[in-house]
Coordinates of C-alpha atoms in Angstrom, one line a residue:
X285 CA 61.3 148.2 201.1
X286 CA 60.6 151.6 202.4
X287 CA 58.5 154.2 201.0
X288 CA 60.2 157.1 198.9
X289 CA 59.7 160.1 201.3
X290 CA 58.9 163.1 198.8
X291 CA 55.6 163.5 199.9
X292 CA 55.3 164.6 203.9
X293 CA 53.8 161.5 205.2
X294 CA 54.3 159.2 202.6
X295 CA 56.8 157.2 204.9
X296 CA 54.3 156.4 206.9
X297 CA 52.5 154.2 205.0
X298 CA 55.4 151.6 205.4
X299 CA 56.1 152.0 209.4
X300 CA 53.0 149.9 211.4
X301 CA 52.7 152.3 214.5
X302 CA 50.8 149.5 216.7
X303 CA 50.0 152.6 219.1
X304 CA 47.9 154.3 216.2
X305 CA 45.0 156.0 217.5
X306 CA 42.6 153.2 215.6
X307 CA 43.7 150.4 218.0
X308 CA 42.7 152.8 221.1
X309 CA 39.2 150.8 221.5
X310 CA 41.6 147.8 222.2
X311 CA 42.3 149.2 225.4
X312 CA 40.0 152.4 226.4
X313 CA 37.5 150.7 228.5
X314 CA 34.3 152.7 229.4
X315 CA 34.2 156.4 230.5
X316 CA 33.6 155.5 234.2
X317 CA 36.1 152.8 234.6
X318 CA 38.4 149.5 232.8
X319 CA 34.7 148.3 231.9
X320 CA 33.2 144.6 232.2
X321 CA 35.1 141.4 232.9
X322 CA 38.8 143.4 232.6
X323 CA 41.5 141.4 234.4
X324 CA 42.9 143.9 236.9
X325 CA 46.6 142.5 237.6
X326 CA 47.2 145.0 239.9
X327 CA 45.3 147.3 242.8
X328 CA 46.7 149.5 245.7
X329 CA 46.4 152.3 247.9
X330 CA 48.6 155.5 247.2
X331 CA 49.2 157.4 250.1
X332 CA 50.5 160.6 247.8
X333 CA 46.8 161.7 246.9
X334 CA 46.7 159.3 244.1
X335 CA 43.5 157.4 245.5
X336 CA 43.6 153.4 244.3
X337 CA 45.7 153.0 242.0
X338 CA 45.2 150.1 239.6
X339 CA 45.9 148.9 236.6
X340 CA 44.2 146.6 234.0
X341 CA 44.6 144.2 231.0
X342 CA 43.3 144.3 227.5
X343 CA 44.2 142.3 224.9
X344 CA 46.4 143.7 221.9
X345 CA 46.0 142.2 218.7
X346 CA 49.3 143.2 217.4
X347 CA 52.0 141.8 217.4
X348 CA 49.9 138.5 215.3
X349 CA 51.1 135.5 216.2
X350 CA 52.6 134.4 213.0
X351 CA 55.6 137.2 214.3
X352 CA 55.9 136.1 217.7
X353 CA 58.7 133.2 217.1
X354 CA 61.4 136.5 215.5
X355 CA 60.4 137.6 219.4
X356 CA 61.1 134.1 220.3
X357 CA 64.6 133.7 218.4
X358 CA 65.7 137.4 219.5
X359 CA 65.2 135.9 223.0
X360 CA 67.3 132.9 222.7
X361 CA 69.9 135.0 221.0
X362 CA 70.0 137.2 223.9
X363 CA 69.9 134.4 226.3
X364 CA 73.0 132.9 224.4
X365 CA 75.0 136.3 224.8
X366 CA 74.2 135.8 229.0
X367 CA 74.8 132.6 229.4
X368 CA 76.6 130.6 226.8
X369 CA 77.2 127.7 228.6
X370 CA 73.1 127.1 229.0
X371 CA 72.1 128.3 225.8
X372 CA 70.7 124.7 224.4
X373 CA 69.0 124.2 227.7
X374 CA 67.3 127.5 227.8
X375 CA 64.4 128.0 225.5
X376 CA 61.6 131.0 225.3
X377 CA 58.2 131.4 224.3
X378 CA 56.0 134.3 223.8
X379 CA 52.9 134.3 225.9
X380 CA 51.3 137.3 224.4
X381 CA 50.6 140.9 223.9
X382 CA 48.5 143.1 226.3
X383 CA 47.9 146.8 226.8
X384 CA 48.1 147.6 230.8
X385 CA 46.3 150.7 231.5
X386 CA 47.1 152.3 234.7
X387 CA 44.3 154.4 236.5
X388 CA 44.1 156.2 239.7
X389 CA 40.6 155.4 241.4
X390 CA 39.5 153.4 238.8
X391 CA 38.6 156.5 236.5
X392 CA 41.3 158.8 235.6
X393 CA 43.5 156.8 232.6
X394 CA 47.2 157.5 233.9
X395 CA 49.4 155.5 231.4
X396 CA 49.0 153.3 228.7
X397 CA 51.6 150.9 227.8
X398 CA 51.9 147.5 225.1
X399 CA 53.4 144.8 227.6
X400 CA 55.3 141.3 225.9
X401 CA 55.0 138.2 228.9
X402 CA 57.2 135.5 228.0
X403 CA 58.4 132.7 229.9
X404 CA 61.8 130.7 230.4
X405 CA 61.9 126.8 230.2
X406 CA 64.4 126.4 233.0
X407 CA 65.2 128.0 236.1
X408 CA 63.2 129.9 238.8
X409 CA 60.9 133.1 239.0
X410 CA 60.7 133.0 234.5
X411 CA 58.1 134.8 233.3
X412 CA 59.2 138.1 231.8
X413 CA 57.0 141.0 231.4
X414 CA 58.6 143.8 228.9
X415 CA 57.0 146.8 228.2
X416 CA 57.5 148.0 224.6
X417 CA 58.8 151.2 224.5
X418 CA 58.7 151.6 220.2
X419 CA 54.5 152.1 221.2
X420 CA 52.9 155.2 222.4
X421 CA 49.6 154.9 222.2
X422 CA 48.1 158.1 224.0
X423 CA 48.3 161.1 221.9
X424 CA 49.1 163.2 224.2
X425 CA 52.3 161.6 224.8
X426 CA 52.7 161.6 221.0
X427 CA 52.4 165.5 220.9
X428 CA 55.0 166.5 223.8
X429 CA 57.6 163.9 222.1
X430 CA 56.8 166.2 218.6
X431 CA 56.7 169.6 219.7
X432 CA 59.1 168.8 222.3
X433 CA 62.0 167.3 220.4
X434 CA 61.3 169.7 217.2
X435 CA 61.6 172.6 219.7
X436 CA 64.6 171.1 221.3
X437 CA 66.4 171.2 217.5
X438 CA 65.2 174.7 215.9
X439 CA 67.7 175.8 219.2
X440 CA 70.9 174.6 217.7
X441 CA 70.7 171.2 219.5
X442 CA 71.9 168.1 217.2
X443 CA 69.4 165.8 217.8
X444 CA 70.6 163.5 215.1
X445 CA 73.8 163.1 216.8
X446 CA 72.3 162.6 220.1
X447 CA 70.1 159.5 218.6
X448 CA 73.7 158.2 217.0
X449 CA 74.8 158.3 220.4
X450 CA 77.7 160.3 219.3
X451 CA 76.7 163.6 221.7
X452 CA 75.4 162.8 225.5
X453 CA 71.8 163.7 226.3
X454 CA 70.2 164.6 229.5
X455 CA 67.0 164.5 230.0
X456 CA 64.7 164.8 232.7
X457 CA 61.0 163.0 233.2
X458 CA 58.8 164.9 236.1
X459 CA 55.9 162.2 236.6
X460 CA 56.2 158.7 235.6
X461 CA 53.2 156.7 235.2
X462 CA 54.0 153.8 234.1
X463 CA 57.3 155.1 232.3
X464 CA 56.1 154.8 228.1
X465 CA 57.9 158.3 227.6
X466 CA 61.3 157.4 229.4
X467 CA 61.7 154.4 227.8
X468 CA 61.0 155.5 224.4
X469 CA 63.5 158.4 225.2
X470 CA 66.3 155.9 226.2
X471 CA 65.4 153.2 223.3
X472 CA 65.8 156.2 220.6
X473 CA 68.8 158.1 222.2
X474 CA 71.7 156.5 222.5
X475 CA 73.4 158.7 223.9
X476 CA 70.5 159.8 226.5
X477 CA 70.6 160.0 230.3
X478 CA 67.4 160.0 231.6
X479 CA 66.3 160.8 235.1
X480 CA 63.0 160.9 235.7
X481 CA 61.6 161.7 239.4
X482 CA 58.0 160.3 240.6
X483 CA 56.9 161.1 244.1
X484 CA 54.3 157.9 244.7
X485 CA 56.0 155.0 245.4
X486 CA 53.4 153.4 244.7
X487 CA 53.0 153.9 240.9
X488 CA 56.8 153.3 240.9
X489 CA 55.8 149.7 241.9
X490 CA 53.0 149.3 239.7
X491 CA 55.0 150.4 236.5
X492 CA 57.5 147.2 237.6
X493 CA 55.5 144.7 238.8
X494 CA 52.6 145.5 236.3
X495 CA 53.2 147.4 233.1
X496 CA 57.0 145.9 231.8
X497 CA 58.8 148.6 233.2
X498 CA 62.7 147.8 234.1
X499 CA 63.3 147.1 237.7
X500 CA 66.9 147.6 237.7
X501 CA 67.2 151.9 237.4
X502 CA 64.6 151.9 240.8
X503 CA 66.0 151.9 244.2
X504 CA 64.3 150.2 247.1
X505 CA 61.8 148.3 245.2
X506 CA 60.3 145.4 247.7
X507 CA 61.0 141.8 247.2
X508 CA 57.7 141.5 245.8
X509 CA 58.3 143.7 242.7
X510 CA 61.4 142.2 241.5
X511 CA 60.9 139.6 238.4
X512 CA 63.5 137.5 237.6
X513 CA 67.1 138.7 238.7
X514 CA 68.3 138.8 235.5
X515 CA 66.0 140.4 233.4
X516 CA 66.6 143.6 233.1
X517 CA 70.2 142.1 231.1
X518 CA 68.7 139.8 229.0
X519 CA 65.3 142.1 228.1
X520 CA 67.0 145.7 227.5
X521 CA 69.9 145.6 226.5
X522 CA 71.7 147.9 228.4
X523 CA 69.0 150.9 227.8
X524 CA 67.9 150.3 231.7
X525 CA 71.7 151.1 232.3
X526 CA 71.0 155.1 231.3
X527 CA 67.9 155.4 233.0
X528 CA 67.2 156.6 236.6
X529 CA 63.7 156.5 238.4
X530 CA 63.7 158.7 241.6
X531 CA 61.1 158.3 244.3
X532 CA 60.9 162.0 245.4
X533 CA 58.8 165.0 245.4
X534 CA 60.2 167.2 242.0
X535 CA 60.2 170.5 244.0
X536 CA 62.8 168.8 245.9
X537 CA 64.3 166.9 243.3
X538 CA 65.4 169.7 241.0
X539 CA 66.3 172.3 244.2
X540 CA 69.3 169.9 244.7
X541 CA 70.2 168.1 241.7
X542 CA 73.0 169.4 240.3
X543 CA 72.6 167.9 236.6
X544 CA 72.0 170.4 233.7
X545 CA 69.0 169.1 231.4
X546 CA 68.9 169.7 227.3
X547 CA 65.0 169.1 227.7
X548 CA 62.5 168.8 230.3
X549 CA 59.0 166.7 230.2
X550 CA 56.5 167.1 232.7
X551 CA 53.6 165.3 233.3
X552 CA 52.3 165.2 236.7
X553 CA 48.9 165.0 237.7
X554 CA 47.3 163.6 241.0
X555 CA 44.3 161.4 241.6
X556 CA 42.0 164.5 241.7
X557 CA 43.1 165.3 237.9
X558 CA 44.8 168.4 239.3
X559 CA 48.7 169.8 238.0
X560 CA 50.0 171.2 241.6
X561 CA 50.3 174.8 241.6
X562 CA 53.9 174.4 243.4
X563 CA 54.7 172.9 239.5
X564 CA 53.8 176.6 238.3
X565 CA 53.8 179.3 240.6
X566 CA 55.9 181.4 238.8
X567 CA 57.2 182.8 242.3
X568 CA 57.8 179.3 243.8
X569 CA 61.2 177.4 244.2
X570 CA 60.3 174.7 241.8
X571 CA 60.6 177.0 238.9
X572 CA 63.4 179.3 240.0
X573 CA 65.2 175.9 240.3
X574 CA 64.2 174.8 236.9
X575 CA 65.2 178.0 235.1
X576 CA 68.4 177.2 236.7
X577 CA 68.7 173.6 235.8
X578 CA 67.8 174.0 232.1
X579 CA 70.6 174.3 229.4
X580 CA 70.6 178.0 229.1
X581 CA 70.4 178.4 225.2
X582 CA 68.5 175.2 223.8
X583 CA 67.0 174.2 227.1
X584 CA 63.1 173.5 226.4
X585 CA 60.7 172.5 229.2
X586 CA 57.5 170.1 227.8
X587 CA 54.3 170.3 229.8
X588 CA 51.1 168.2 229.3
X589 CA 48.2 169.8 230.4
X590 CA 44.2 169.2 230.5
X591 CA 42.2 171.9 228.9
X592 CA 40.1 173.5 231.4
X593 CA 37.6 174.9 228.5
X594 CA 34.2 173.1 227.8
X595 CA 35.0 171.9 224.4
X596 CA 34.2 168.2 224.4
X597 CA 36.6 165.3 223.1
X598 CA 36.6 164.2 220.0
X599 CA 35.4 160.5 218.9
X600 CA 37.8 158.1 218.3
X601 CA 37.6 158.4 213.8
X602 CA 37.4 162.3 213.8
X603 CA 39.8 164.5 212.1
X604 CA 42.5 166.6 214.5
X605 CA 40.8 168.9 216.6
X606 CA 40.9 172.6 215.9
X607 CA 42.7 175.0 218.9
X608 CA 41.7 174.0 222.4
X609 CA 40.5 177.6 223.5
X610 CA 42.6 178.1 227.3
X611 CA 40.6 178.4 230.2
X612 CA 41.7 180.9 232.9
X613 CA 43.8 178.4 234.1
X614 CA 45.9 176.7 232.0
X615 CA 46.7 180.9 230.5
X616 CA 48.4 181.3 234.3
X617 CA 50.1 178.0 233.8
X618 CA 51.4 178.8 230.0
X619 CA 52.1 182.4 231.1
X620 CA 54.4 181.6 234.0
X621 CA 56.8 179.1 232.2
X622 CA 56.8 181.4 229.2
X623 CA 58.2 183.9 232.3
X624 CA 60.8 181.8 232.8
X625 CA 61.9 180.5 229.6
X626 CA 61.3 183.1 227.1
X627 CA 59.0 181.6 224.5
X628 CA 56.2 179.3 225.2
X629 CA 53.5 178.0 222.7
X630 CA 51.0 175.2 222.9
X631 CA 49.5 172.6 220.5
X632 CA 45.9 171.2 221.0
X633 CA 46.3 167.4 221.1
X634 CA 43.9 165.0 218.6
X635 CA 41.3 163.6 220.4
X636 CA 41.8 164.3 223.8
X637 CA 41.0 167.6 225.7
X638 CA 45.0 167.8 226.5
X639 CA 47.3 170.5 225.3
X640 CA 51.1 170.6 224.9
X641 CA 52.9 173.3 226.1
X642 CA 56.8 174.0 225.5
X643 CA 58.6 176.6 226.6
X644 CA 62.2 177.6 225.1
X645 CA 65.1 179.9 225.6
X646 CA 64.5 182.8 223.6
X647 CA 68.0 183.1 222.5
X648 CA 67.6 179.3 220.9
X649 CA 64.0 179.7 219.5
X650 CA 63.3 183.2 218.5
X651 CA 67.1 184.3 217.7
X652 CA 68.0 185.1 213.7
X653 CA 64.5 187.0 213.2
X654 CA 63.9 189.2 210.2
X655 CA 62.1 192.0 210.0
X656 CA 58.5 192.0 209.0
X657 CA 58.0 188.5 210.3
X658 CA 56.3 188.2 213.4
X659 CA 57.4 185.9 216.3
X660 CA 54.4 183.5 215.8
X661 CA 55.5 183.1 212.3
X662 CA 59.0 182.6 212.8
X663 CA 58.7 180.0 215.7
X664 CA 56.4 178.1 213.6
X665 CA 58.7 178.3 210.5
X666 CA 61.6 177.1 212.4
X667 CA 59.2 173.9 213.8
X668 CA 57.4 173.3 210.5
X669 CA 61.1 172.8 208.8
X670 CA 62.6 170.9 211.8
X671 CA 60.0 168.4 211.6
X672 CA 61.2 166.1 208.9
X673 CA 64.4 165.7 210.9
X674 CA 63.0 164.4 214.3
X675 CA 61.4 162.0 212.4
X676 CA 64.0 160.5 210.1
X677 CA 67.0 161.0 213.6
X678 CA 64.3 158.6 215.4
X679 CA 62.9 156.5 212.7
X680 CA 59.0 157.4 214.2
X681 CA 56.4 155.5 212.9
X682 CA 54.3 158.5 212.8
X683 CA 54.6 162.3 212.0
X684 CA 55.5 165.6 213.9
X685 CA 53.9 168.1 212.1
X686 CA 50.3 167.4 212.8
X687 CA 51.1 167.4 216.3
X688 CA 52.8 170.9 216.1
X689 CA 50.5 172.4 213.8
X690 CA 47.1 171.5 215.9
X691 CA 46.1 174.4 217.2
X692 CA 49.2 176.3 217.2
X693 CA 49.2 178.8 219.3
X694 CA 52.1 181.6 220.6
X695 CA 51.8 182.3 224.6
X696 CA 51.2 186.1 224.8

């Protein structure tokens, strides 16, 4: 039975989020690497200035295995719906659970994503790997999807009927990783598009063959990243069908697409932990084309960045970090979207030295204000009573607001 939601985050006690912040020593390895004795199930050379890119395996402890034969039974079912005629012949099991972390030269943590292998009875080239896009387990991610998607609805967007699938979405992914946000995306929108653009061909390979991601919305994948022909049918259920992973560079991507996004994430760092300045030169082509390519009156562009302060990370059991102060840096970055867009503000992220910028149109965000109240206040108003609806339209295991509310901050 669920909880009663009077109390804000009272809900929560009756939705497991298996990518909770406690279960992060599951899968964080050591500071300078995937640590002692960690099955690496992929390794590769990027030539895009990624380094080595690699990813390992950790076990998860959740799903228990007391739930695994629902897993099992939802297979078969699925199965059964594919191929009728082989239904009694076909059987499934559950192999296990296992968070793939991908890295670029060994150090920098890319992606994090909770992988399902399972395996087929009959037939050839059966084991399954399925990501499981219900789990985001970096915080970061956590924070653009909050701030993001509350933005997206204090600008007259109906995100409840997008999630009904009722109004069409688009949606646009720069940097992929191994593809936890675009999945979750598609899995909570019915009615979403998602294109999401990646320029290393090799991390588009590594997200398929190694972290669960759908093979089927990538073109030219080699032979050798293709699992089982089918799978994509029997393991998604049509959410691979609305997503579309691009190999290309994004300043070349959005100068000649001709799609018009409701919301933008970005998340594209290199091997040297570095955002390209192409991705915010406020002068350059990437950003005249995105102004142009965003919905001009709810439009909202999500960026994760790395604080380039001094303040230290928290450990794993503290409370929500206080504001992030900006370095020089990260200011330019915040100022030139805010150029762009309108309104910008950012939110420190728990536990990580990331922030979360999002940039609006200031028609959507900052219209209907009253006098006396200043812009800070009435952008946070807005968010602060959005909140509540992003997460009963998705059904999220865990809350917006103290995602938005971290470190609040208006880009001056």
């Amino acid at each position: 039975m669920e909880a009663s939601p009077v109390a804000v985050g009272s809900r929560w006690q009756s939705l497991l989020d298996e990518g909770d912040w406690s279960y992060h020593r599951e899968w964080w390895g050591e500071e300078d690497g995937p640590g002692e004795g960690v099955q690496t199930v992929f390794r590769r050379h990027s030539e895009c200035g990624n380094g080595v890119v690699s990813v390992s395996a950790y076990p998860a402890s959740l799903p228990a295995s007391e739930h695994w034969p629902a897993m099992e039974r939802w297979l078969q079912e699925s199965n059964s719906r594919l191929y009728p005629e082989s239904a009694s012949s076909d059987q499934f099991k559950v192999l296990g659970y296992q968070w793939r972390v991908m890295r670029f030269n060994d150090h920098t943590r890319q992606s994090t994503a909770k992988v399902m292998t399972c395996y087929r009875t009959s037939g050839q080239r059966s084991l399954f790997l399925m990501q499981q896009p219900h789990v985001l387990a970096v915080p970061y991610v956590k924070s653009m999807v909050s701030a993001g998607l509350t933005a997206l609805s204090c600008s007259s967007y109906d995100l409840p009927q997008a999630a009904s699938g009722q109004n069409t979405m688009k949606i646009l992914c720069i940097g992929h990783g191994g593809g936890s946000l675009p999945l979750f995306l598609a899995s909570k929108f019915r009615g979403a598009t998602i294109h999401i653009v990646e320029i290393d061909p090799v991390v588009v390979s590594a997200s398929v063959e190694s972290m669960g991601f759908p093979a089927s919305p990538v073109k030219g994948l080699s032979p050798e990243s293709m699992l089982p022909s089918d799978a994509d049918d029997l393991l998604w259920g049509g959410i691979h069908d609305r997503v579309f992973l691009h190999t290309a560079d994004a300043e070349d991507f959005i100068g000649s697409d001709g799609n018009e996004y409701d919301i933008v994430f970005i998340d594209a760092y290199d091997g040297d932990d570095v955002f390209p300045r192409k991705l915010w030169d406020v002068d350059g082509a990437f950003m005249k084309s995105l102004e142009k390519r965003v919905h001009p009156v709810h439009g909202t562009v999500v960026v994760n960045l790395h604080s380039d302060s001094d303040s230290e990370a928290a450990e794993g059991n503290a409370d929500f970090q206080s504001a992030l102060p900006m370095g020089r840096h990260v200011s330019q970055v915040c100022r030139a979207y805010m150029q762009h867009f309108g309104v910008a503000f950012t939110a420190a992220v728990p536990w990580l030295c990331n922030i979360t910028l999002v940039a609006c149109r200031a028609g959507g965000m900052a219209g209907g204000a009253r006098r006396g109240l200043s812009r800070r206040d009435l952008v946070l108003g807005k968010l602060l009573s959005k909140s509540d609806t992003v997460e009963r339209a998705l059904g999220l295991p865990f809350p917006c607001l103290p995602y938005i509310k971290n470190g609040f901050t208006m880009v001056h």
